mmCIF file of C-alpha atoms and ligand atoms in Angstrom:
data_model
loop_
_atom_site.group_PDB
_atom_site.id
_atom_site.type_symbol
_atom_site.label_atom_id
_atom_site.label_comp_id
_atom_site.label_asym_id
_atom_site.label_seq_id
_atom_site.Cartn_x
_atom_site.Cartn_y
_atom_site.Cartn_z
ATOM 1 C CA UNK A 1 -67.912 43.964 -17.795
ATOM 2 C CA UNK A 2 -68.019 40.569 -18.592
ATOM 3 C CA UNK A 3 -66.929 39.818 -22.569
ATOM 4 C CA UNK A 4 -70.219 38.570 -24.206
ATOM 5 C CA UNK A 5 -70.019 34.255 -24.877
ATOM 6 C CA UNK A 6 -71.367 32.546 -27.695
ATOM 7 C CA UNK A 7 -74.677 30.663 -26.994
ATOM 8 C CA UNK A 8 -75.476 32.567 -23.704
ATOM 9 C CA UNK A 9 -72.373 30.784 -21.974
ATOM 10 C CA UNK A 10 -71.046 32.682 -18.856
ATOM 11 C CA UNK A 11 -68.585 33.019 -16.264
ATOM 12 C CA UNK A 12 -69.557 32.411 -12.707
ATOM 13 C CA UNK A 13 -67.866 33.786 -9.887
ATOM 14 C CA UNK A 14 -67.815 31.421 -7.033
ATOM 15 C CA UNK A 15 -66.989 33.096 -3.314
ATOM 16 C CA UNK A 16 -63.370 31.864 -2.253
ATOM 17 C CA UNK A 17 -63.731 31.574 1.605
ATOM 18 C CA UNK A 18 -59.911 31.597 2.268
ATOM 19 C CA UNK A 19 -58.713 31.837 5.557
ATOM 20 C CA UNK A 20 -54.573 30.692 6.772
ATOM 21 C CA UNK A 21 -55.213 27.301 5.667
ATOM 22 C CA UNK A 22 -55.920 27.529 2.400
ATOM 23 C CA UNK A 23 -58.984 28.214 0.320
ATOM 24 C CA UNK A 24 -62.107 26.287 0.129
ATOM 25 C CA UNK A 25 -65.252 26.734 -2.647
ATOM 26 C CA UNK A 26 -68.870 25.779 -2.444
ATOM 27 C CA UNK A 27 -71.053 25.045 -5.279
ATOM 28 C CA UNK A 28 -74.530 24.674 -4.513
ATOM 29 C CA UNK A 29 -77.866 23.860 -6.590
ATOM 30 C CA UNK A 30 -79.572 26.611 -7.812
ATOM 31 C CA UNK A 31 -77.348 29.017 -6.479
ATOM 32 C CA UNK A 32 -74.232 28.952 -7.900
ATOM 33 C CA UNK A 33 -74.791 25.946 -10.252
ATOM 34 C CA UNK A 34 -78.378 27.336 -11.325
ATOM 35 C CA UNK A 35 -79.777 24.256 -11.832
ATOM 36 C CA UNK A 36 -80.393 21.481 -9.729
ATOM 37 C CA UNK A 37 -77.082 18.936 -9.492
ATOM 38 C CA UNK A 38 -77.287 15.481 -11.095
ATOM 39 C CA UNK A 39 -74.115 14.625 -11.631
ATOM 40 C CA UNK A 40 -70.918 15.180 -11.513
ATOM 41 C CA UNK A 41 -67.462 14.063 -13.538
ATOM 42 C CA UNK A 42 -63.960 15.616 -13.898
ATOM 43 C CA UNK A 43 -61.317 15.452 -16.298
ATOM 44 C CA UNK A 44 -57.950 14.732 -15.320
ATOM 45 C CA UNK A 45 -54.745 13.051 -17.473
ATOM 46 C CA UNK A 46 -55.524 14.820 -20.368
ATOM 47 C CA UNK A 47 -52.874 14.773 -22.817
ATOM 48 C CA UNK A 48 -51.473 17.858 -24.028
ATOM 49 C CA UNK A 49 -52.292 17.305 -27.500
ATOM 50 C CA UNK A 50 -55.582 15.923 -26.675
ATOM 51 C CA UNK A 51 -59.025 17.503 -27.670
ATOM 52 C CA UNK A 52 -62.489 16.475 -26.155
ATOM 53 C CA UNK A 53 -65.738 17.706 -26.340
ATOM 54 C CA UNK A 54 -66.328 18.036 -30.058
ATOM 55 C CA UNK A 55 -70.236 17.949 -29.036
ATOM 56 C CA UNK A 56 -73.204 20.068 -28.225
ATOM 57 C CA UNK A 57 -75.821 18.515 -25.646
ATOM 58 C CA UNK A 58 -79.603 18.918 -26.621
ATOM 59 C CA UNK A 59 -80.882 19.702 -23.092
ATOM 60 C CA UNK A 60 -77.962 19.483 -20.525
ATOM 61 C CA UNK A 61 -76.970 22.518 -18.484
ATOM 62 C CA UNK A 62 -73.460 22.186 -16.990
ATOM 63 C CA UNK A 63 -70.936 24.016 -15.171
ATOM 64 C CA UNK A 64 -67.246 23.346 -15.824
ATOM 65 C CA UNK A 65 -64.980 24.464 -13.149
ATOM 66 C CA UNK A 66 -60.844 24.343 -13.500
ATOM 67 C CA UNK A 67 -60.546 23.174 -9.867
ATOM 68 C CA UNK A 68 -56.724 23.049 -10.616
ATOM 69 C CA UNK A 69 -54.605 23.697 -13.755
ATOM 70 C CA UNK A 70 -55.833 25.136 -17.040
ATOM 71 C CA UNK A 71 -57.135 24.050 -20.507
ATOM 72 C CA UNK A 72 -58.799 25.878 -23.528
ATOM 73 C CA UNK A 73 -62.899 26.089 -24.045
ATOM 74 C CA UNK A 74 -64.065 26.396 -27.639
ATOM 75 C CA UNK A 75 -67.431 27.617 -27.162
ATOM 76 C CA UNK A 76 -69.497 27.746 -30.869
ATOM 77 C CA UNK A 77 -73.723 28.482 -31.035
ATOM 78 C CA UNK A 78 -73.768 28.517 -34.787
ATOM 79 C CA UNK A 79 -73.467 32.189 -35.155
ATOM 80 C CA UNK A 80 -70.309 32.831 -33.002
ATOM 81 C CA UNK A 81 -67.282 31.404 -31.879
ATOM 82 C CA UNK A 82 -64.916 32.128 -28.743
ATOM 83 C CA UNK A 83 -62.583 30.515 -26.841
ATOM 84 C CA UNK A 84 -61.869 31.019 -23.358
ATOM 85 C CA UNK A 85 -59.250 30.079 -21.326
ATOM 86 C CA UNK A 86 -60.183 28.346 -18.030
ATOM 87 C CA UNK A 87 -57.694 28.423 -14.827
ATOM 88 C CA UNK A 88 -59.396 30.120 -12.344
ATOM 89 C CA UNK A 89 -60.821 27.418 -9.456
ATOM 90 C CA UNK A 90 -63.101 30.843 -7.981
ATOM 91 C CA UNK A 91 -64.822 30.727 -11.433
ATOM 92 C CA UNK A 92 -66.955 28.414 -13.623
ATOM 93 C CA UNK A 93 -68.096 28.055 -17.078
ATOM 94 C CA UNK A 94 -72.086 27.931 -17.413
ATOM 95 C CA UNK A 95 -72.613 25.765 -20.600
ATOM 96 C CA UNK A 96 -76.284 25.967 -21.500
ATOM 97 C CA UNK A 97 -77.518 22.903 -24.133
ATOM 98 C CA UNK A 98 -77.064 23.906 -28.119
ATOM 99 C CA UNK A 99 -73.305 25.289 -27.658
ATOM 100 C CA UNK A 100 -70.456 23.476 -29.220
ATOM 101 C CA UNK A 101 -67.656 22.838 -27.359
ATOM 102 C CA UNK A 102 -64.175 21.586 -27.407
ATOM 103 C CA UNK A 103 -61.435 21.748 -25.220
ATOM 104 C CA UNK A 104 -58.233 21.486 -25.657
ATOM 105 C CA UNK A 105 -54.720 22.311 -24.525
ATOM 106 C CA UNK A 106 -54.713 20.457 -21.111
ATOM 107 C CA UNK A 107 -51.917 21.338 -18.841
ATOM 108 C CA UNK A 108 -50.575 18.136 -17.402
ATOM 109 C CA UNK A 109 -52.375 19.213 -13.969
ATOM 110 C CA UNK A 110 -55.815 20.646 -15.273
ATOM 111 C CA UNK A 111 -58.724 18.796 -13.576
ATOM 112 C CA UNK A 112 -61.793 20.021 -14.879
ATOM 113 C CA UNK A 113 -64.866 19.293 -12.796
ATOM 114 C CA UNK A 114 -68.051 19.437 -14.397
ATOM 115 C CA UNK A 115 -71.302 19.256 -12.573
ATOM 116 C CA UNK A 116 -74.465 18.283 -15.027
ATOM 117 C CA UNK A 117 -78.088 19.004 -14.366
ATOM 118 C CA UNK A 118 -78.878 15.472 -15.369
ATOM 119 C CA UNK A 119 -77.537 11.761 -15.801
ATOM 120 C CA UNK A 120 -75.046 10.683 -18.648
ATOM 121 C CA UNK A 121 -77.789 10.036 -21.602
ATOM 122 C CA UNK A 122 -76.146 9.536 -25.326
ATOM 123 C CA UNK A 123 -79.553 10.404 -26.892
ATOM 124 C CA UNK A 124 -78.870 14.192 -25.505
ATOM 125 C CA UNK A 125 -75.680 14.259 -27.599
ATOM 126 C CA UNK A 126 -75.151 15.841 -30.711
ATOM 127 C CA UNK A 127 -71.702 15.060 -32.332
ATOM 128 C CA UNK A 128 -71.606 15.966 -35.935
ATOM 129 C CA UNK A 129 -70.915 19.171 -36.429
ATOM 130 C CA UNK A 130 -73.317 19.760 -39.449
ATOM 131 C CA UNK A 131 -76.262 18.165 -37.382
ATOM 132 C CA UNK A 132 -75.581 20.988 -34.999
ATOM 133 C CA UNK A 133 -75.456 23.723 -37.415
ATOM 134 C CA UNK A 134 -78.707 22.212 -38.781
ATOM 135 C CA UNK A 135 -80.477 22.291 -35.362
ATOM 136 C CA UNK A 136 -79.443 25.436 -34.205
ATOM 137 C CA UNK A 137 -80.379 27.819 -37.581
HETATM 138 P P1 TYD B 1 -66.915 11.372 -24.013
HETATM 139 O O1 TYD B 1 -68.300 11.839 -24.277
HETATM 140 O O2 TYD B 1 -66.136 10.803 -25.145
HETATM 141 O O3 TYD B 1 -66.093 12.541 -23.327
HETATM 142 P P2 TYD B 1 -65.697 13.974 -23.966
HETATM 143 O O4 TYD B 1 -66.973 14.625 -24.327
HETATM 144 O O5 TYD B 1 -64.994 14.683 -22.884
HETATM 145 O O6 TYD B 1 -64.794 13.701 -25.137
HETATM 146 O O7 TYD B 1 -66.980 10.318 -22.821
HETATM 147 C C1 TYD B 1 -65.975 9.362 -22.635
HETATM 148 C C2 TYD B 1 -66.612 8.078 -22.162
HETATM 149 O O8 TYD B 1 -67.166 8.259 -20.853
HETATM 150 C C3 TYD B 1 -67.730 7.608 -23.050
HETATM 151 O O9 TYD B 1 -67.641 6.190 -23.120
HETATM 152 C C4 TYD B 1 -68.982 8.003 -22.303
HETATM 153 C C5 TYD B 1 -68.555 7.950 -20.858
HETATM 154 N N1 TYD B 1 -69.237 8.867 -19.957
HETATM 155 C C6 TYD B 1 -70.049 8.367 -18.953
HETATM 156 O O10 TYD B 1 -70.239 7.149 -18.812
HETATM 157 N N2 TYD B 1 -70.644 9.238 -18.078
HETATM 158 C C7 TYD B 1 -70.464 10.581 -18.180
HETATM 159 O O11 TYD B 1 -71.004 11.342 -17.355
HETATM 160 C C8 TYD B 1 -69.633 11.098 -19.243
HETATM 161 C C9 TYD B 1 -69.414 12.584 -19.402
HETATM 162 C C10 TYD B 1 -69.039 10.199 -20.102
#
């Protein structure tokens, strides 16, 4: 059984079709991303000491995959807090909108891609912490 995530955040298994050359993933809309793909933007060259995040998103859905390396997800709704580590490229994080999140220790390899269910829009940002415990209780 899957540990229970703050803010109905989840893992994702994704189907590893590995064969002698190596391994290969699909992510698809509505199936494995369950929401239809927008956009999409990785991480990479994070500094070890770096955090980003520090945000909840009003409406976005995401999925944040570790296609290589690892890094730390702070996941917060208001009422709980967890963090998760994320260095598995066969699974991703579901991020549903009104969830904190930070992450944080990068290693120096850790690409994180993150596929969004809409277009970059700063309106759908929250990034003060008290305006999110405001909205969400
Ligand atoms: P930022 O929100 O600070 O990233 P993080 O949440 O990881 O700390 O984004 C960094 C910059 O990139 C900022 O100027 C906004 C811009 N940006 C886009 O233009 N498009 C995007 O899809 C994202 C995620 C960010």
């Amino acid at each position: 059984m899957q540990e229970l995530l703050p803010g109905n955040c989840r893992l994702v298994p994704l189907t590893v079709r590995g064969d002698e050359r190596g391994s290969l993933v699909a992510v698809e809309a509505n199936r494995e991303a369950p929401f239809p793909i927008a956009r999409v933007y990785y991480l990479y060259g994070t500094g070890p000491r770096v955090t980003r995040g520090l945000h909840a998103h009003k409406e976005l859905r995401q999925l944040a995959i570790p296609v290589a390396g690892s890094c730390t997800m702070l996941l917060d709704d208001g009422e709980g807090r967890a963090s998760i580590l994320l260095n598995d490229p066969a699974h991703g994080l579901l991020l549903p909108p009104m969830v904190w999140h930070e992450m944080s220790d990068f290693s120096a390899d850790c690409v994180l891609m993150v596929l969004a269910d809409a277009a970059y829009d700063e309106a759908d940002y929250i990034r003060d912490y008290n305006d999110f415990l405001a909205a969400v209780r």
